[in-house]
XYZ file of C-alpha atoms in Angstrom:
520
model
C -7.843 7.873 -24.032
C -4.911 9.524 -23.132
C -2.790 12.347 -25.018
C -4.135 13.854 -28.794
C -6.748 10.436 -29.090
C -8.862 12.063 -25.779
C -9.232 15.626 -27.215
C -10.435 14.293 -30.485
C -13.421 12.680 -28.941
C -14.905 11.748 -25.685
C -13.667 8.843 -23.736
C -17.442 6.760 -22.943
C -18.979 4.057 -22.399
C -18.732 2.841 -25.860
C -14.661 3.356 -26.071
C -14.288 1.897 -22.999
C -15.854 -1.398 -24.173
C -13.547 -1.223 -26.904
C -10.599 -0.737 -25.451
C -11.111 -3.381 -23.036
C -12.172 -5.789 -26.231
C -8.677 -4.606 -27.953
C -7.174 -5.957 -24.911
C -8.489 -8.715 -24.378
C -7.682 -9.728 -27.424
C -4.038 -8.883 -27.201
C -4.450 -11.359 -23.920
C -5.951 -14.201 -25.357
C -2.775 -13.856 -27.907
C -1.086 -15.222 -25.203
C 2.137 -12.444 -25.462
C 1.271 -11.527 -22.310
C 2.464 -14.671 -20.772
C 5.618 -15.317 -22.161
C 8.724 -14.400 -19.714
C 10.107 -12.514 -22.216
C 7.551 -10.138 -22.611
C 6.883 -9.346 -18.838
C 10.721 -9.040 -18.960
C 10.976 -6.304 -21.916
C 7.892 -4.226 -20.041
C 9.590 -4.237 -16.704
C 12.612 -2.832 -17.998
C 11.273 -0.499 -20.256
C 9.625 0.837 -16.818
C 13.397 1.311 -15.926
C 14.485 2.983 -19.140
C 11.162 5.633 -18.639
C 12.476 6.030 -15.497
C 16.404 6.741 -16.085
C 15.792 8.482 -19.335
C 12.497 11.083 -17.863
C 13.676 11.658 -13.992
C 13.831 15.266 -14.335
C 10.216 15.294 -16.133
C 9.208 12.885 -13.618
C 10.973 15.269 -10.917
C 8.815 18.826 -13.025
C 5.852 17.470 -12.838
C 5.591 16.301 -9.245
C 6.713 20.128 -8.205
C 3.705 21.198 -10.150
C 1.292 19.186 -8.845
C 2.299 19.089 -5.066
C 5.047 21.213 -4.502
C 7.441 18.216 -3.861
C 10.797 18.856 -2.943
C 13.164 17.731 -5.552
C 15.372 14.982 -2.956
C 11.791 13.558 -2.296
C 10.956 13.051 -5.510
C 14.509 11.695 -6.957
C 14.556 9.033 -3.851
C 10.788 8.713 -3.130
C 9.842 8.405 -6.726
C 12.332 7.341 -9.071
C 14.857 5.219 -7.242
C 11.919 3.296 -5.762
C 10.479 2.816 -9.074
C 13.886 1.615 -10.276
C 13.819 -1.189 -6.970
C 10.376 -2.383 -7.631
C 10.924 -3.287 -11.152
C 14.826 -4.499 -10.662
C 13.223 -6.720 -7.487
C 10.425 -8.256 -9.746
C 13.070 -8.897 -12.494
C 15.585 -10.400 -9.989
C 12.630 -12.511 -8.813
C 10.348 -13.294 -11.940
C 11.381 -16.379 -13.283
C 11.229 -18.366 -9.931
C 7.611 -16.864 -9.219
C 6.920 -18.113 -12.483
C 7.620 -21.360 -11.601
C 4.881 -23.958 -10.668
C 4.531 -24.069 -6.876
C 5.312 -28.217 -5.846
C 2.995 -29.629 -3.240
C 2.357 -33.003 -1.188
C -0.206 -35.205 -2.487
C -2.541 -37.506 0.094
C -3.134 -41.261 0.429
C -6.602 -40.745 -1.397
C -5.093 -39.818 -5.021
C -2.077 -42.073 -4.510
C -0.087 -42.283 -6.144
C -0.134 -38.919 -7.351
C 2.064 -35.441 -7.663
C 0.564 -31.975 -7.460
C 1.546 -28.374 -8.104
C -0.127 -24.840 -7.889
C 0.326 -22.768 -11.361
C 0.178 -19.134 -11.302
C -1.338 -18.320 -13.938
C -2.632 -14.434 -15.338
C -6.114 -13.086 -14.735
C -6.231 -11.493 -17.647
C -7.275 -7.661 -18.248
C -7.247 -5.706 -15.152
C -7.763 -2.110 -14.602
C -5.785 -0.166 -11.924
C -6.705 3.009 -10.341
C -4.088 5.109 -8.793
C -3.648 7.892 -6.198
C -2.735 11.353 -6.586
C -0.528 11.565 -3.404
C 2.324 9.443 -5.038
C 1.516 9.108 -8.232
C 5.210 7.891 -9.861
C 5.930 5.406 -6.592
C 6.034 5.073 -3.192
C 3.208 6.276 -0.874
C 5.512 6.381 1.532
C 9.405 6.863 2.345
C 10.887 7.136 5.471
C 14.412 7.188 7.037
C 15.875 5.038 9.885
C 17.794 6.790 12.578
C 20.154 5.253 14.696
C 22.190 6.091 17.782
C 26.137 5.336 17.755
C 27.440 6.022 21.659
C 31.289 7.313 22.289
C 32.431 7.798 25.524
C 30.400 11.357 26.143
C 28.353 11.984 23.364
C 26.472 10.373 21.014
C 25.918 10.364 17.202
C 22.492 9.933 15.008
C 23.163 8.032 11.906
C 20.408 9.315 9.547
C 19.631 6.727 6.565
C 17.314 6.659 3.987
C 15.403 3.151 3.698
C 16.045 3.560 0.490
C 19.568 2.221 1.199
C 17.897 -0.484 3.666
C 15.754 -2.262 1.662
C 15.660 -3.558 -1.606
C 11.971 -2.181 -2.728
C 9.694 0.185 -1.178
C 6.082 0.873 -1.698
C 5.123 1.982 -5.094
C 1.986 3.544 -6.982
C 2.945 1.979 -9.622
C 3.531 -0.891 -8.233
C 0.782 -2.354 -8.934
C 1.182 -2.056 -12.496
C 4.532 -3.874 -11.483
C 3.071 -6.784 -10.078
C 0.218 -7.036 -12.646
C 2.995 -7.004 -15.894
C 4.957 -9.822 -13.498
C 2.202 -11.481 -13.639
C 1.672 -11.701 -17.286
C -1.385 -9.722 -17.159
C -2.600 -6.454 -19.911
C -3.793 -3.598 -17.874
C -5.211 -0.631 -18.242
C -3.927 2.541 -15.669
C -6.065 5.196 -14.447
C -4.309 8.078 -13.120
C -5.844 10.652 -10.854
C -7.067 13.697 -12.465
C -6.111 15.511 -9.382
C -2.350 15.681 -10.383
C -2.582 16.487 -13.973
C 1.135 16.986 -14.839
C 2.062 14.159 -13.723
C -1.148 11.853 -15.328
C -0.469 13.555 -18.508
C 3.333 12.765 -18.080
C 2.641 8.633 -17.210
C -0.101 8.889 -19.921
C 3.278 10.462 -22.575
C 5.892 7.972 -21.315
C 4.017 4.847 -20.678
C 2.786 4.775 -24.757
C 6.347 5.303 -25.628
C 8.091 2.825 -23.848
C 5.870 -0.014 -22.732
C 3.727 -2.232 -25.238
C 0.733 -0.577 -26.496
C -1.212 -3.078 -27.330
C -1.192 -4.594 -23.925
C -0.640 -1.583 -21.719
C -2.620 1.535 -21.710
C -3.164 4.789 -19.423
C -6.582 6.366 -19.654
C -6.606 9.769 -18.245
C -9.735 11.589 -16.766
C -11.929 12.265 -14.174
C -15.539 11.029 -12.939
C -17.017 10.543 -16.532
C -14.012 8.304 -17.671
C -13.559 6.383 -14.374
C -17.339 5.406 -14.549
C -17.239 4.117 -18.007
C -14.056 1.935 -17.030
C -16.127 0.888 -13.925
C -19.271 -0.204 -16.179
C -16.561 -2.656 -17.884
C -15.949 -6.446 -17.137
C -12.685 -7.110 -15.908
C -10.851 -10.144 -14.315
C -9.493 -7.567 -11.357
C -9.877 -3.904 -10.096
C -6.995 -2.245 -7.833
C -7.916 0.865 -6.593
C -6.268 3.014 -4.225
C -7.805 6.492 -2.220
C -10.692 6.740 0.169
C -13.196 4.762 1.649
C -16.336 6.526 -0.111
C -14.986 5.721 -3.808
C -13.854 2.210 -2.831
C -17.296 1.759 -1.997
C -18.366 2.929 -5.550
C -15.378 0.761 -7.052
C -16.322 -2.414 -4.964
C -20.598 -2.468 -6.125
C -19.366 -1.607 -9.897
C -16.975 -5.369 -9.510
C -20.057 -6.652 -7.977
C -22.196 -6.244 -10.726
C -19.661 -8.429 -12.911
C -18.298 -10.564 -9.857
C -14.844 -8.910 -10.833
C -12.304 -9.678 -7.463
C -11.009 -6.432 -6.562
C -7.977 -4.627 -4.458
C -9.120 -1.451 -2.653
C -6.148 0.415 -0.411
C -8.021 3.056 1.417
C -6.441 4.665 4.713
C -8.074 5.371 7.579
C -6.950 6.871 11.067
C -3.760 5.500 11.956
C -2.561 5.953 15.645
C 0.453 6.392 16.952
C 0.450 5.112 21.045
C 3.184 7.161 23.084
C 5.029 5.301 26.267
C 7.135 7.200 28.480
C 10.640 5.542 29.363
C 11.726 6.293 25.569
C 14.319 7.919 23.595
C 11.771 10.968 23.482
C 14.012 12.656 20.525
C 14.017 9.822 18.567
C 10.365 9.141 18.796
C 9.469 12.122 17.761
C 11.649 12.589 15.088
C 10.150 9.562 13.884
C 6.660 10.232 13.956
C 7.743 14.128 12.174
C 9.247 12.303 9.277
C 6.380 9.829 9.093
C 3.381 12.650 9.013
C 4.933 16.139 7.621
C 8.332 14.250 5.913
C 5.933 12.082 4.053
C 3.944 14.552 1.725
C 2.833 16.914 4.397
C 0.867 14.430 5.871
C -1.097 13.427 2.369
C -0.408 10.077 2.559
C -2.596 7.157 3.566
C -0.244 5.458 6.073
C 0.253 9.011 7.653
C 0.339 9.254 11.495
C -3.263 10.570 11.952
C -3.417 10.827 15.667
C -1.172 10.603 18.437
C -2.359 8.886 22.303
C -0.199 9.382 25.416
C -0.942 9.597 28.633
C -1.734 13.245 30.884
C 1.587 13.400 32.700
C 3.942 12.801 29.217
C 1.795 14.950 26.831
C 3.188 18.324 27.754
C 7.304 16.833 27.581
C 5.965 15.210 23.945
C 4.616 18.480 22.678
C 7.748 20.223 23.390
C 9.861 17.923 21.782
C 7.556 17.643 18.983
C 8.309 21.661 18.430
C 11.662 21.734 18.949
C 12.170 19.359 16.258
C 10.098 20.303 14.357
C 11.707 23.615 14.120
C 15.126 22.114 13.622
C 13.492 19.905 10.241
C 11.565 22.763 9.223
C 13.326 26.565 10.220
C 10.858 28.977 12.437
C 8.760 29.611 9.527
C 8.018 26.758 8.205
C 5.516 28.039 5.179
C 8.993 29.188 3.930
C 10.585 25.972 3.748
C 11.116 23.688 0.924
C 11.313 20.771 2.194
C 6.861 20.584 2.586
C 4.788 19.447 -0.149
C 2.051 21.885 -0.207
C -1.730 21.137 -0.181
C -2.687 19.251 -3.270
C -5.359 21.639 -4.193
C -7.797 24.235 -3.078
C -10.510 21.643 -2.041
C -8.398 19.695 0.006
C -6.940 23.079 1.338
C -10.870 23.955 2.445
C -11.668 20.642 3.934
C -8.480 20.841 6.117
C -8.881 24.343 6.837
C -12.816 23.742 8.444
C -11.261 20.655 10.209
C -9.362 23.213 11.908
C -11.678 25.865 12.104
C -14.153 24.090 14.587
C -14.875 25.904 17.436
C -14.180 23.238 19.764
C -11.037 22.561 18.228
C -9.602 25.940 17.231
C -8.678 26.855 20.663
C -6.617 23.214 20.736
C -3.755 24.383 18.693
C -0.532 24.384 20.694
C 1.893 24.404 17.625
C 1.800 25.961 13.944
C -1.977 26.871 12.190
C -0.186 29.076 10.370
C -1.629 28.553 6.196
C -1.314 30.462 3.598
C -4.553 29.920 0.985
C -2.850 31.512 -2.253
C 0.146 29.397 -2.214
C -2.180 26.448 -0.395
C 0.394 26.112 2.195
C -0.759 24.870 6.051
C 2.265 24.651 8.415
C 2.487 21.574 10.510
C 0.206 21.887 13.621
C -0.057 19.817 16.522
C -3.448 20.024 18.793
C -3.679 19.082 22.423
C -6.561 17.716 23.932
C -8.986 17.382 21.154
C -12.825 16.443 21.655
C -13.326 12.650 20.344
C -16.629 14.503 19.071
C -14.474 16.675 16.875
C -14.644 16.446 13.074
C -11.133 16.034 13.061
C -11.291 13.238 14.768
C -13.770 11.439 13.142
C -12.905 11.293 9.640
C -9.397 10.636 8.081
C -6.856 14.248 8.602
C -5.200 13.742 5.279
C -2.838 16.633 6.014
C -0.363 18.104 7.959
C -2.331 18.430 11.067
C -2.040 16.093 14.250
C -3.772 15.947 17.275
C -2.804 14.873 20.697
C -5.308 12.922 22.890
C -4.642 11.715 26.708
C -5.697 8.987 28.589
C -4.161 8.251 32.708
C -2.779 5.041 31.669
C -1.599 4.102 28.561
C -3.575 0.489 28.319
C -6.802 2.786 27.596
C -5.399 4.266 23.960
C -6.174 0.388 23.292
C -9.925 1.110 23.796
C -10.130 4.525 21.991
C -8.682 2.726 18.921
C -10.479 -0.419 18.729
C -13.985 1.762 19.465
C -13.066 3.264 15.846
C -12.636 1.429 12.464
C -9.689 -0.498 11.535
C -6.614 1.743 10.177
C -4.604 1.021 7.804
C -1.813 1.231 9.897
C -0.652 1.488 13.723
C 1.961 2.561 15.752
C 3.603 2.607 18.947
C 6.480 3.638 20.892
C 7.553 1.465 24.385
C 10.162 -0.368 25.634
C 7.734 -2.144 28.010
C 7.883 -5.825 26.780
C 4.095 -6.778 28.011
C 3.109 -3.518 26.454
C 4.244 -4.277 23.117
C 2.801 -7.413 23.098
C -0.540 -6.627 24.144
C -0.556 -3.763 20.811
C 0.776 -6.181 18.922
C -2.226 -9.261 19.625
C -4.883 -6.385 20.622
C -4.873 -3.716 17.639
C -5.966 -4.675 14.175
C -4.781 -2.922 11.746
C -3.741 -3.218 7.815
C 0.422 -3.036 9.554
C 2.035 -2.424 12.936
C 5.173 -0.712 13.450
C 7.051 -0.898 16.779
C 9.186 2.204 17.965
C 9.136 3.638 14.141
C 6.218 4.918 11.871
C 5.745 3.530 8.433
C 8.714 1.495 7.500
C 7.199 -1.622 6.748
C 6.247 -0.418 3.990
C 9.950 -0.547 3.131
C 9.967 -4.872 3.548
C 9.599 -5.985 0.063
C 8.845 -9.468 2.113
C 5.661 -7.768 3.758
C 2.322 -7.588 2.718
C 0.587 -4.084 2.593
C -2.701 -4.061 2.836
C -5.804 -3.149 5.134
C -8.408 -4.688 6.579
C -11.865 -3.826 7.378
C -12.703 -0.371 6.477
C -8.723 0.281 5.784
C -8.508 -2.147 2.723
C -9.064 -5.545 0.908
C -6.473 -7.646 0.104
C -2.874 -6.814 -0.287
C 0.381 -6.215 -2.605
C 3.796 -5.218 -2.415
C 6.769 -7.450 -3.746
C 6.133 -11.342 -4.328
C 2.569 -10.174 -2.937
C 1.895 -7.640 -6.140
C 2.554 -10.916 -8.455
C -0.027 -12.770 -6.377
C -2.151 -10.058 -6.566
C -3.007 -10.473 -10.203
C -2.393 -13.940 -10.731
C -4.690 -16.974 -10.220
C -3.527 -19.889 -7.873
C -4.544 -22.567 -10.633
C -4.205 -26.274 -8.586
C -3.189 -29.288 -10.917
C -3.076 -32.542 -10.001
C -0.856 -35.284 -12.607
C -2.392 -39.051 -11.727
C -1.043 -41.856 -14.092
C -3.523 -45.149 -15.462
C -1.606 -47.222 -12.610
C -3.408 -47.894 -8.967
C -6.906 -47.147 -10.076
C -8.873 -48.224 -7.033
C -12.393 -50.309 -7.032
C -13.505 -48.985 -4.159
C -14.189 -45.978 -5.427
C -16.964 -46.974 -8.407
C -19.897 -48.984 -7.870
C -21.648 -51.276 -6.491
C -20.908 -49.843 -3.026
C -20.262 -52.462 -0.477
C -19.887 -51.738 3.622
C -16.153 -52.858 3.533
C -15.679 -50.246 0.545
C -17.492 -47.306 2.987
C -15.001 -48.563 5.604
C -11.759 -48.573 3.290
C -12.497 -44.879 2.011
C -13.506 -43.529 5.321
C -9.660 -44.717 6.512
C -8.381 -43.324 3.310
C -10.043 -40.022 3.843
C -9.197 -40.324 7.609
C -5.104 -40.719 6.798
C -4.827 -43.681 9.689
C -2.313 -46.514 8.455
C -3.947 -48.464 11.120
C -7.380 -47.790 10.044
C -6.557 -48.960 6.522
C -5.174 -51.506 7.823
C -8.064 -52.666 9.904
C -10.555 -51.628 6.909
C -8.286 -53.763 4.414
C -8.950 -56.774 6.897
C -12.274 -56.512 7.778
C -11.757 -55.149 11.304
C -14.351 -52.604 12.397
């Protein structure tokens, strides 16, 4: 357990079964369900927030070197929009769902009730561990008579609700579940600080954080529960997904994957790449899971996109970037390692065309773009996770459509064209979790999309009225009254009964007709 409890004694196998009996017995109370108490938890998420921002704001410098702006509007504020959406919303996803009945139950009326799971456990990632896994900003041009202006605005003031990492504890209060939060041990200021604030403001006997690492996660995985979310990488989803198994528990895995961003020439070149910049190093130095991974354009653009990549980058980030503060640094020194021997390949060192510059003590790696990278590469076969980016080319563009459909399915794609057919074709062609059209990872910023992957990137999805879902059950009732009970469905079976019900079942007026008159 979390806090002074943890210290005292070790959090195993045998505490794990009983906190998940405490809380299933706060469930079966049925507080959980009321309105009122998925109400009073959602906004005491908003009081934590308002009253703790510059904890919130401490600890995420500790852990990852956040800039302060990023963690105020990437962090907090979206925190604030998930729960104010879900309270704004809450009572009419509460509401039974009404549906059409058929001829067969006639007469009849019908309705899907959401109902809770009950007790589900939620484990979150390090990268954003308040909120949003990603935040991005829209850019727009405003043309005068000889020059033009770029509007710069946060999608923070564009949408209602970005992406949270919380918000899946969001949608599973909304939906009237208790839940249990596992933070990652890999940002320990800020676990210990959700562990703190979440016991004082939110209902303990329904809501708990459990903080830890390996040992703590496995004895929450050898529990029964009615869902697991999990968020992070493929190989522990794997882990997560055969401990559900054993107990048949549904689960929610977000994983990430390499997602590719397809290059067109005939663009706004500045605008593209300023785009793709703020959507790899602007969103945690590239530690994010919807993170531009690669980039594919053809021979005769690459070297035009790499200097435009540079130049901007410079402008975002000063000639030295390792002395900016605007770049999350490295989350820690394994990461820093793993990134560093990416780089350090032999057929991939002599790639480097922009940055390389690191700095282990400080576990700093400035951003780098790569040219011409070997598909054989280890950089390009397993997900970059960082603040590096490779460039591969191809002599016509439709080919980046092979190269990413020969890999597994990312979490999310990209592409930048004003060609019409182009577009299109990425749009019915690629599979991925989300697509994105001239911009990198703003749906995430649609409350009314789902995120999610698919394949290898994911199962199942959340975000918004798709959190609620999440962790509810779609219960189907159907109301019937004592009037129109039908003979022909009880015994003795007769032919003109087979007829009647096949014409029932088939929806024809004509056949019932015929059935109801003894016309074949």
């Amino acid at each position: 357990m979390a806090g002074e409890d943890k210290k005292q004694q070790p959090f195993d196998s045998k505490a794990a079964s009983s906190l998940v009996a405490e809380l299933r017995g706060a469930f079966a109370s049925g507080t959980t369900r009321s309105y009122q108490w998925r109400e009073s938890q959602l906004r005491g998420l908003l009081r934590m927030t308002d009253e703790h921002e510059q904890d919130i704001t401490a600890a995420l410098r500790s852990d990852l070197g956040k800039p302060e702006l990023e963690s105020v509007l990437y962090e907090a504020a979206m925190l604030r929009n998930s729960c104010k959406f879900a309270l704004k919303e809450l009572q009419r996803w509460m509401m039974p769902e009404k549906v059409k009945t058929s001829l067969t139950t006639f007469p009849s009326s019908a309705e899907i009730v959401s109902e809770p799971l009950g007790v589900v456990l939620i484990i979150s990632a390090w990268n954003y561990p308040y909120c949003m896994r990603h935040f991005s900003f829209f850019i727009f041009p405003v043309s005068f008579a000889s020059f033009t202006i770029l509007f710069v605005v946060p999608t923070f003031f564009l949408h209602y609700l970005s992406v949270l990492s919380l918000d899946p504890v969001v949608g599973a209060i909304a939906a009237g579940n208790a839940v249990v939060l596992k933070p990652s041990e890999i940002a320990p200021a800020t676990s210990a600080l959700l562990a703190k604030l979440l016991g004082e403001y939110m209902d303990s006997s329904s809501i708990r954080v459990v903080e830890g690492a390996v040992p703590e996660t496995t004895a929450l995985l050898e529990q029964k529960w009615d869902k697991i979310f999990y968020t992070g990488n493929g190989r522990v989803g794997q882990i997560v997904m055969a401990a559900a198994a054993k107990h048949l528990t549904p689960v929610v895995l977000e994983l990430g994957g390499k997602s590719p961003v397809v290059v067109d020439s005939g663009i706004n070149l500045q605008i593209a790449c300023r785009r793709i910049i703020v959507g790899k190093w602007g969103n945690n130095n590239g530690q994010a899971c919807i993170a531009s991974d690669y980039i594919i354009t053809t021979k005769d653009l690459a070297p035009k996109l790499v200097d435009v990549l540079k130049n901007e980058l410079e402008t975002f980030y000063g000639k030295n970037p390792l002395e900016s503060k605007d770049l999350s640094r490295i989350v820690n020194s394994n990461h820093f390692t793993r990134l560093t021997k990416l780089l350090d390949e032999d057929k991939v060192s002599k790639k480097v065309v922009y940055g390389g510059e690191r700095d282990p003590t400080k576990l700093q790696i400035a951003p780098t773009i790569l040219l011409d990278v070997p598909r054989d590469s280890l950089i390009m076969n397993e997900e970059i996770f960082g603040p590096l980016l490779p460039i591969l080319t191809v002599d016509k563009l439709e080919e980046s459509f092979d190269i990413i459909k020969s890999g597994a399915k990312p979490l999310a794609a990209y592409i930048f064209t004003n060609d019409k057919k182009l577009k299109e074709h990425f749009v019915n062609n690629v599979s991925a979790g989300g697509l994105v059209v001239n911009d990198t990872t703003v749906h995430l910023a649609v409350h009314t999309l789902p995120f999610g992957g698919v394949g290898e990137s994911g199962i199942g999805a959340y975000h918004g009225k798709f959190s609620f879902d999440a962790f509810s059950h779609k219960k189907a009732v159907v109301y019937r009254s004592f009037m129109g009970d039908a003979a022909i469905r009880y015994p003795p079976y007769t032919n003109g009964k087979l007829r009647l019900m096949k014409a029932l079942l088939g929806g024809s007026i004509l056949g019932i007709l015929r059935a109801l008159f003894g016309r074949s």
